[in-house]
mmCIF file of C-alpha atoms in Angstrom:
data_model
loop_
_atom_site.group_PDB
_atom_site.id
_atom_site.type_symbol
_atom_site.label_atom_id
_atom_site.label_comp_id
_atom_site.label_asym_id
_atom_site.label_seq_id
_atom_site.Cartn_x
_atom_site.Cartn_y
_atom_site.Cartn_z
ATOM 1 C CA UNK A 1 -18.132 -131.537 -41.112
ATOM 2 C CA UNK A 2 -15.693 -129.181 -42.782
ATOM 3 C CA UNK A 3 -17.545 -125.940 -42.120
ATOM 4 C CA UNK A 4 -14.617 -123.767 -43.183
ATOM 5 C CA UNK A 5 -14.118 -125.790 -46.367
ATOM 6 C CA UNK A 6 -17.803 -125.516 -47.273
ATOM 7 C CA UNK A 7 -17.704 -121.766 -46.627
ATOM 8 C CA UNK A 8 -14.709 -121.422 -48.966
ATOM 9 C CA UNK A 9 -16.685 -123.248 -51.672
ATOM 10 C CA UNK A 10 -19.653 -120.898 -51.063
ATOM 11 C CA UNK A 11 -17.488 -117.782 -51.402
ATOM 12 C CA UNK A 12 -15.890 -119.041 -54.616
ATOM 13 C CA UNK A 13 -19.335 -119.957 -55.992
ATOM 14 C CA UNK A 14 -20.719 -116.514 -55.162
ATOM 15 C CA UNK A 15 -17.830 -114.668 -56.771
ATOM 16 C CA UNK A 16 -16.719 -116.953 -59.613
ATOM 17 C CA UNK A 17 -19.812 -119.079 -60.232
ATOM 18 C CA UNK A 18 -19.966 -122.764 -60.996
ATOM 19 C CA UNK A 19 -16.832 -122.593 -63.130
ATOM 20 C CA UNK A 20 -14.824 -121.263 -60.185
ATOM 21 C CA UNK A 21 -16.262 -123.888 -57.859
ATOM 22 C CA UNK A 22 -15.371 -126.663 -60.280
ATOM 23 C CA UNK A 23 -11.862 -125.286 -60.703
ATOM 24 C CA UNK A 24 -11.411 -125.237 -56.920
ATOM 25 C CA UNK A 25 -12.531 -128.865 -56.687
ATOM 26 C CA UNK A 26 -10.226 -129.870 -59.533
ATOM 27 C CA UNK A 27 -7.188 -128.065 -58.151
ATOM 28 C CA UNK A 28 -7.625 -129.289 -54.572
ATOM 29 C CA UNK A 29 -8.961 -132.754 -55.295
ATOM 30 C CA UNK A 30 -11.798 -132.092 -52.832
ATOM 31 C CA UNK A 31 -15.386 -131.864 -54.063
ATOM 32 C CA UNK A 32 -18.058 -129.877 -52.243
ATOM 33 C CA UNK A 33 -19.751 -133.077 -51.108
ATOM 34 C CA UNK A 34 -16.459 -134.425 -49.759
ATOM 35 C CA UNK A 35 -15.804 -131.091 -48.023
ATOM 36 C CA UNK A 36 -19.008 -131.592 -46.036
ATOM 37 C CA UNK A 37 -17.751 -134.955 -44.796
ATOM 38 C CA UNK A 38 -14.116 -134.343 -43.907
ATOM 39 C CA UNK A 39 -12.709 -132.531 -40.919
ATOM 40 C CA UNK A 40 -11.252 -129.028 -41.217
ATOM 41 C CA UNK A 41 -7.518 -129.320 -40.652
ATOM 42 C CA UNK A 42 -5.171 -126.350 -40.739
ATOM 43 C CA UNK A 43 -3.292 -127.825 -43.686
ATOM 44 C CA UNK A 44 -6.373 -128.486 -45.831
ATOM 45 C CA UNK A 45 -7.987 -125.129 -45.006
ATOM 46 C CA UNK A 46 -4.747 -123.313 -45.857
ATOM 47 C CA UNK A 47 -4.460 -125.099 -49.214
ATOM 48 C CA UNK A 48 -8.121 -124.408 -50.039
ATOM 49 C CA UNK A 49 -7.752 -120.723 -49.173
ATOM 50 C CA UNK A 50 -4.656 -120.393 -51.353
ATOM 51 C CA UNK A 51 -6.383 -122.039 -54.324
ATOM 52 C CA UNK A 52 -9.560 -120.023 -53.788
ATOM 53 C CA UNK A 53 -7.550 -116.781 -53.696
ATOM 54 C CA UNK A 54 -5.804 -117.584 -56.960
ATOM 55 C CA UNK A 55 -9.104 -118.501 -58.641
ATOM 56 C CA UNK A 56 -10.826 -115.328 -57.412
ATOM 57 C CA UNK A 57 -7.869 -113.129 -58.412
ATOM 58 C CA UNK A 58 -8.030 -114.579 -61.916
ATOM 59 C CA UNK A 59 -11.796 -114.075 -62.242
ATOM 60 C CA UNK A 60 -11.707 -110.397 -61.203
#
């Protein structure tokens, strides 16, 4: 399970709501349900963090 990926989704949901979570899924091509099934790799986690940061910066 992608624990780090799921945690990134949780943080975005807490701070930017459903809209932010959906934007993260759209931008990364990884849904929350898929994040629970795939393995955390450095490359995927890095990309998710970068997208999450840009979404959260925009919503502030």
